[in-house]
Amino acid sequence: MAKPELPARGATIVDVAARAGVSSMTVSRVINGRAGVSAQARAVVEEAIKALAYTPNAAARSLVTSSELRIGVIYSNPSAAFMSEFLTGVFEEASACSARLVLLKGEGGRAPSAAALEDWIESGISGVLLAPPLGEAPDVLRVLRARGCVMAAVGAYQSPDTICVRIDDRAAAYQMTGLLLDMGHRRLGFILGNPDQAASAERMAGFYAAVRERGGVEVQVAQGDFTYMSGLAAAEQLLGAASPPTAIFASNDDMAAAVVSVAHRRHLDVPAELTVVGFDDTTAAQTLWPPLTTVHQPVRDLAAEALNLLVAQIAAGARRSRVPRERILEHRIVQRQSTGAPNSSST
């Protein structure tokens, strides 16, 4: 079946990648004439570009002819694996739209100070891209709004003055929880993410929605904050219970990796004695032993799409714009070796 044509907003690099069945990085390499792409893949991408009438530099061209397009990127995410994927997507899309990146990092996992933000904005910024969790950081948003900055955020939820690009966190958590229940698990542990992020609440809501549908499920919840260290403490709490869970769903891969570490320290075999699943599908999920079953969140594509829409909004200026204020990309469940049916002796 042919894939649908694009709506009036116009094609983006993510649309081209979806139609061609390749990654956004591959599309970017084709656009920029770089090596590392097979002739077959290049032909498919070029066909998709033609079919969708994609013009990669259209939004930026009018800007760079008169002044430099400078995109500010603010980040403080504690997950190195997540940020590696995020920044790769940003760099690839920035190259495709001829934008210069100006980075600002919050130290120690904290948001940058108001003074640091003011100085950074004064250096000359065309628009701002926010990595999670900064798209929901009140102090950061207050400064940016006061300065009239055009903004896009990854992983954030609806905001009247910010372009938000994310996945459906609730649906993803619901689907993953259903997988655990289908395997026969009836004692589930869930590790919450940062309580200040809407995605954490959405993932918890998806988890509970799946549990309520089945009934007869014992649930234990521990608070985390998306860091490995918080995952260690949460795992100790859950596995130290009188009747510990047979499966633990952590709200990101870093915390899931911590659960596996604690399980090994307690001489629990994963997955024979404990099933562990995560969220994001970062490199941590793939290099862990056993490799982690997780929700694949297309972090590179989310970052690339957010930057693409931000540039389009900057180009539109004060004119009425059809740039969407929210874009939701697809997720999927990736099953690896960290999941299995509950051990009969533990049920």
Coordinates of N, CA and C in Angstrom, one line a residue, residues 28-168:
S28 N 19.9 12.6 5.6 CA 20.8 13.7 5.7 C 22.1 13.5 4.9
R29 N 22.6 12.3 5.0 CA 23.8 11.9 4.2 C 23.6 12.1 2.7
V30 N 22.4 11.6 2.3 CA 22.1 11.7 0.8 C 22.0 13.2 0.4
I31 N 21.3 14.0 1.3 CA 21.1 15.4 1.0 C 22.4 16.1 0.8
N32 N 23.4 15.8 1.7 CA 24.6 16.5 1.8 C 25.7 15.8 1.0
G33 N 25.4 14.7 0.2 CA 26.3 14.1 -0.7 C 27.4 13.3 0.0
R34 N 27.1 12.8 1.2 CA 28.2 12.1 2.0 C 28.2 10.7 1.7
A35 N 29.4 10.1 2.0 CA 29.6 8.6 1.8 C 28.8 7.8 2.8
G36 N 28.9 6.5 2.7 CA 28.3 5.7 3.8 C 26.8 5.3 3.5
V37 N 26.4 5.5 2.2 CA 25.0 5.2 1.8 C 25.1 4.3 0.6
S38 N 24.4 3.2 0.6 CA 24.5 2.3 -0.6 C 23.7 3.0 -1.7
A39 N 24.1 2.5 -2.9 CA 23.4 3.1 -4.1 C 21.9 2.8 -4.1
Q40 N 21.5 1.7 -3.6 CA 20.1 1.3 -3.5 C 19.4 2.3 -2.6
A41 N 19.9 2.4 -1.4 CA 19.3 3.3 -0.4 C 19.3 4.8 -0.9
R42 N 20.3 5.2 -1.5 CA 20.4 6.5 -2.1 C 19.3 6.8 -3.1
A43 N 19.0 5.7 -3.9 CA 18.0 5.9 -4.9 C 16.6 5.9 -4.3
V44 N 16.4 5.1 -3.3 CA 15.1 5.2 -2.6 C 14.9 6.5 -1.9
V45 N 15.9 7.1 -1.3 CA 15.8 8.4 -0.6 C 15.5 9.4 -1.7
E46 N 16.2 9.4 -2.8 CA 16.0 10.4 -3.8 C 14.6 10.3 -4.4
E47 N 14.1 9.1 -4.5 CA 12.7 9.0 -5.0 C 11.7 9.6 -4.0
A48 N 12.0 9.3 -2.7 CA 11.1 9.9 -1.6 C 11.1 11.4 -1.6
I49 N 12.3 11.9 -1.8 CA 12.5 13.4 -1.8 C 11.7 14.0 -3.0
K50 N 11.8 13.3 -4.1 CA 11.0 13.8 -5.3 C 9.5 13.7 -5.1
A51 N 9.1 12.5 -4.6 CA 7.7 12.3 -4.4 C 7.0 13.2 -3.4
L52 N 7.8 13.6 -2.4 CA 7.2 14.5 -1.4 C 7.6 15.9 -1.6
A53 N 8.3 16.2 -2.7 CA 8.7 17.6 -3.0 C 9.4 18.2 -1.8
Y54 N 10.3 17.4 -1.2 CA 11.0 17.9 -0.1 C 12.2 18.8 -0.5
T55 N 12.2 20.0 0.1 CA 13.3 21.0 -0.1 C 14.0 21.2 1.2
P56 N 15.1 20.5 1.5 CA 15.7 20.6 2.8 C 16.2 22.0 3.3
N57 N 16.6 22.8 2.3 CA 17.1 24.1 2.8 C 16.0 25.2 2.6
A58 N 14.8 24.9 2.2 CA 13.8 25.9 1.8 C 13.6 26.9 3.0
A59 N 13.4 26.3 4.2 CA 13.1 27.2 5.4 C 14.3 28.1 5.7
A60 N 15.5 27.6 5.6 CA 16.6 28.3 6.0 C 17.2 29.3 5.0
R61 N 16.9 29.0 3.7 CA 17.6 29.7 2.6 C 17.4 31.2 2.7
S62 N 16.2 31.7 2.9 CA 15.9 33.1 3.0 C 16.6 33.7 4.2
L63 N 16.8 32.9 5.2 CA 17.5 33.5 6.4 C 19.0 33.6 6.2
V64 N 19.6 32.5 5.7 CA 21.1 32.6 5.5 C 21.6 33.5 4.5
T65 N 20.7 33.9 3.6 CA 21.1 34.9 2.6 C 21.3 36.3 3.2
S66 N 20.6 36.5 4.3 CA 20.7 37.9 4.9 C 21.5 37.8 6.2
S67 N 21.4 36.8 6.9 CA 22.1 36.6 8.2 C 22.2 35.2 8.5
E68 N 23.1 34.9 9.5 CA 23.4 33.5 9.9 C 22.3 33.0 10.7
L69 N 21.9 31.7 10.4 CA 20.9 31.1 11.1 C 21.5 30.4 12.3
R70 N 21.3 30.9 13.5 CA 22.0 30.3 14.7 C 20.9 29.7 15.6
I71 N 21.0 28.4 15.8 CA 20.0 27.7 16.6 C 20.7 27.4 18.0
G72 N 20.1 27.9 19.0 CA 20.5 27.6 20.3 C 20.0 26.2 20.8
V73 N 20.8 25.4 21.4 CA 20.4 24.1 22.0 C 20.7 24.1 23.4
I74 N 19.7 23.9 24.3 CA 19.9 23.9 25.7 C 19.7 22.5 26.2
Y75 N 20.6 22.0 27.0 CA 20.4 20.6 27.5 C 21.0 20.4 28.9
S76 N 20.5 19.5 29.7 CA 21.0 19.2 31.0 C 20.6 17.7 31.4
N77 N 20.2 17.0 30.4 CA 19.7 15.6 30.6 C 20.8 14.7 31.2
P78 N 20.5 14.0 32.3 CA 21.6 13.2 33.0 C 22.0 12.0 32.2
S79 N 21.2 11.6 31.3 CA 21.5 10.3 30.5 C 22.4 10.6 29.4
A80 N 23.7 10.1 29.5 CA 24.6 10.3 28.4 C 24.2 9.6 27.1
A81 N 23.6 8.4 27.3 CA 23.2 7.7 26.1 C 22.0 8.4 25.4
F82 N 21.1 8.9 26.1 CA 20.0 9.7 25.5 C 20.5 10.9 24.8
M83 N 21.4 11.7 25.4 CA 21.9 12.9 24.9 C 22.8 12.6 23.6
S84 N 23.4 11.5 23.6 CA 24.2 11.2 22.4 C 23.3 11.0 21.2
E85 N 22.2 10.3 21.4 CA 21.2 10.2 20.3 C 20.6 11.5 19.9
F86 N 20.2 12.3 20.9 CA 19.6 13.6 20.7 C 20.5 14.5 19.9
L87 N 21.8 14.6 20.3 CA 22.7 15.6 19.6 C 23.0 15.1 18.2
T88 N 23.1 13.8 18.0 CA 23.3 13.3 16.7 C 22.2 13.7 15.7
G89 N 21.0 13.6 16.2 CA 19.8 14.0 15.4 C 19.9 15.5 15.1
V90 N 20.3 16.3 16.1 CA 20.4 17.8 16.0 C 21.5 18.1 15.0
F91 N 22.6 17.5 15.1 CA 23.8 17.9 14.2 C 23.4 17.5 12.8
E92 N 22.8 16.3 12.5 CA 22.5 15.9 11.2 C 21.5 16.9 10.5
E93 N 20.4 17.3 11.3 CA 19.4 18.2 10.7 C 20.0 19.6 10.5
A94 N 20.8 20.0 11.5 CA 21.4 21.4 11.3 C 22.3 21.4 10.1
S95 N 23.0 20.4 9.7 CA 23.8 20.4 8.5 C 22.8 20.4 7.3
A96 N 21.7 19.7 7.4 CA 20.8 19.7 6.2 C 20.1 21.1 6.0
C97 N 20.0 21.9 7.0 CA 19.3 23.2 6.9 C 20.3 24.4 7.0
S98 N 21.6 24.1 7.0 CA 22.6 25.1 7.0 C 22.5 26.0 8.2
A99 N 22.2 25.4 9.4 CA 22.2 26.2 10.6 C 23.4 26.0 11.4
R100 N 23.8 27.0 12.1 CA 24.9 26.9 13.1 C 24.3 26.7 14.5
L101 N 24.9 25.7 15.2 CA 24.4 25.4 16.5 C 25.2 26.1 17.6
V102 N 24.5 26.6 18.6 CA 25.1 27.3 19.7 C 24.6 26.5 21.0
L103 N 25.5 25.8 21.6 CA 25.1 24.9 22.7 C 25.2 25.6 24.1
L104 N 24.3 25.3 25.0 CA 24.4 25.7 26.4 C 24.0 24.5 27.2
K105 N 24.9 24.1 28.1 CA 24.7 23.0 29.0 C 24.5 23.4 30.4
G106 N 23.5 22.9 31.0 CA 23.3 23.1 32.5 C 24.2 22.1 33.2
E107 N 24.9 22.6 34.2 CA 25.9 21.8 34.9 C 25.2 20.9 36.0
G108 N 25.8 19.7 36.2 CA 25.3 18.9 37.2 C 23.9 18.4 37.1
G109 N 23.4 18.3 35.8 CA 22.0 17.9 35.6 C 21.0 19.0 35.9
R110 N 21.4 20.2 36.2 CA 20.5 21.3 36.5 C 20.3 22.2 35.3
A111 N 19.3 23.0 35.3 CA 19.0 23.9 34.2 C 20.0 25.1 34.3
P112 N 20.4 25.7 33.2 CA 21.3 26.9 33.3 C 20.6 28.0 34.1
S113 N 21.4 28.8 34.7 CA 20.9 29.9 35.5 C 20.3 31.0 34.6
A114 N 19.5 31.9 35.2 CA 18.9 33.0 34.4 C 20.0 33.8 33.8
A115 N 21.1 34.1 34.6 CA 22.2 34.9 34.1 C 22.9 34.3 32.9
A116 N 23.1 33.0 33.0 CA 23.8 32.3 31.9 C 22.9 32.3 30.7
L117 N 21.6 32.1 30.8 CA 20.7 32.2 29.7 C 20.7 33.6 29.1
E118 N 20.6 34.6 29.9 CA 20.6 36.0 29.3 C 21.9 36.3 28.5
D119 N 23.0 35.9 29.0 CA 24.3 36.1 28.3 C 24.3 35.3 27.0
W120 N 23.8 34.1 27.1 CA 23.8 33.2 25.9 C 22.8 33.8 24.8
I121 N 21.7 34.3 25.2 CA 20.7 34.9 24.3 C 21.4 36.1 23.6
E122 N 22.1 36.9 24.4 CA 22.7 38.1 23.9 C 23.7 37.9 22.8
S123 N 24.3 36.6 22.8 CA 25.3 36.3 21.8 C 24.7 36.2 20.4
G124 N 23.3 36.2 20.3 CA 22.6 36.1 19.1 C 22.1 34.8 18.7
I125 N 20.8 34.6 19.0 CA 20.1 33.3 18.8 C 18.9 33.5 17.9
S126 N 18.8 32.7 16.8 CA 17.6 32.8 16.0 C 16.4 32.1 16.6
G127 N 16.7 31.0 17.3 CA 15.6 30.2 17.9 C 16.3 29.2 18.8
V128 N 15.4 28.6 19.7 CA 16.0 27.7 20.8 C 15.3 26.3 20.7
L129 N 16.2 25.3 20.8 CA 15.7 23.9 20.9 C 16.1 23.4 22.3
L130 N 15.1 22.9 22.9 CA 15.2 22.4 24.3 C 15.2 20.9 24.4
A131 N 16.2 20.3 25.0 CA 16.2 18.9 25.2 C 15.5 18.6 26.5
P132 N 14.8 17.4 26.6 CA 14.1 17.1 27.9 C 15.1 17.0 29.0
P133 N 14.8 17.5 30.2 CA 13.5 18.0 30.6 C 13.2 19.5 30.5
L134 N 14.1 20.2 29.8 CA 14.1 21.7 29.9 C 12.9 22.3 29.2
G135 N 12.2 21.5 28.3 CA 11.0 22.0 27.7 C 9.9 22.2 28.7
E136 N 10.1 21.7 29.9 CA 9.1 21.9 31.0 C 9.7 22.5 32.2
A137 N 10.8 23.2 32.1 CA 11.5 23.9 33.2 C 11.0 25.3 33.3
P138 N 10.2 25.7 34.3 CA 9.5 27.0 34.4 C 10.5 28.1 34.4
D139 N 11.7 28.0 35.1 CA 12.6 29.1 35.1 C 13.3 29.4 33.8
V140 N 13.5 28.3 33.0 CA 14.1 28.5 31.7 C 13.1 29.1 30.7
L141 N 11.9 28.5 30.7 CA 10.9 29.0 29.8 C 10.5 30.5 30.1
R142 N 10.5 30.9 31.4 CA 10.2 32.3 31.8 C 11.2 33.2 31.1
V143 N 12.5 32.9 31.1 CA 13.5 33.8 30.5 C 13.3 33.8 29.0
L144 N 13.1 32.7 28.4 CA 13.0 32.6 27.0 C 11.8 33.3 26.5
R145 N 10.7 33.2 27.2 CA 9.5 33.9 26.8 C 9.6 35.4 26.9
A146 N 10.3 35.8 28.0 CA 10.4 37.2 28.2 C 11.3 37.9 27.1
R147 N 12.2 37.1 26.5 CA 13.0 37.6 25.5 C 12.4 37.3 24.1
G148 N 11.2 36.7 24.0 CA 10.6 36.5 22.8 C 11.2 35.5 21.9
C149 N 11.8 34.5 22.5 CA 12.5 33.5 21.7 C 11.5 32.5 21.0
V150 N 11.8 32.1 19.8 CA 11.1 31.1 19.1 C 11.6 29.7 19.7
M151 N 10.7 28.8 20.1 CA 11.1 27.6 20.8 C 10.5 26.3 20.3
A152 N 11.3 25.3 20.4 CA 10.8 23.9 20.1 C 11.4 23.0 21.2
A153 N 10.6 22.0 21.6 CA 11.1 21.2 22.7 C 10.8 19.7 22.4
V154 N 11.7 18.8 22.7 CA 11.6 17.4 22.5 C 11.1 16.8 23.9
G155 N 10.1 15.9 23.8 CA 9.6 15.2 24.9 C 8.6 16.0 25.8
A156 N 8.4 17.3 25.4 CA 7.5 18.1 26.2 C 6.0 18.0 25.7
Y157 N 5.1 18.4 26.6 CA 3.7 18.3 26.2 C 3.2 19.7 25.9
Q158 N 1.9 19.8 25.5 CA 1.4 21.0 24.8 C 1.7 22.3 25.6
S159 N 2.2 23.2 24.8 CA 2.5 24.6 25.4 C 2.1 25.6 24.3
P160 N 1.4 26.6 24.6 CA 0.9 27.6 23.6 C 2.0 28.3 22.8
D161 N 3.2 28.4 23.3 CA 4.2 29.1 22.6 C 5.5 28.3 22.3
T162 N 5.3 27.0 22.3 CA 6.5 26.1 22.1 C 6.0 25.0 21.1
I163 N 6.8 24.7 20.1 CA 6.6 23.5 19.3 C 7.1 22.3 20.1
C164 N 6.2 21.3 20.2 CA 6.5 20.1 21.0 C 6.5 18.9 20.1
V165 N 7.6 18.1 20.2 CA 7.8 16.9 19.4 C 8.0 15.8 20.4
R166 N 7.2 14.7 20.3 CA 7.3 13.6 21.3 C 6.7 12.4 20.7
I167 N 6.7 11.3 21.5 CA 5.9 10.1 21.2 C 4.7 10.1 22.2
D168 N 3.9 9.1 22.0 CA 2.7 8.9 22.9 C 3.2 8.0 24.1

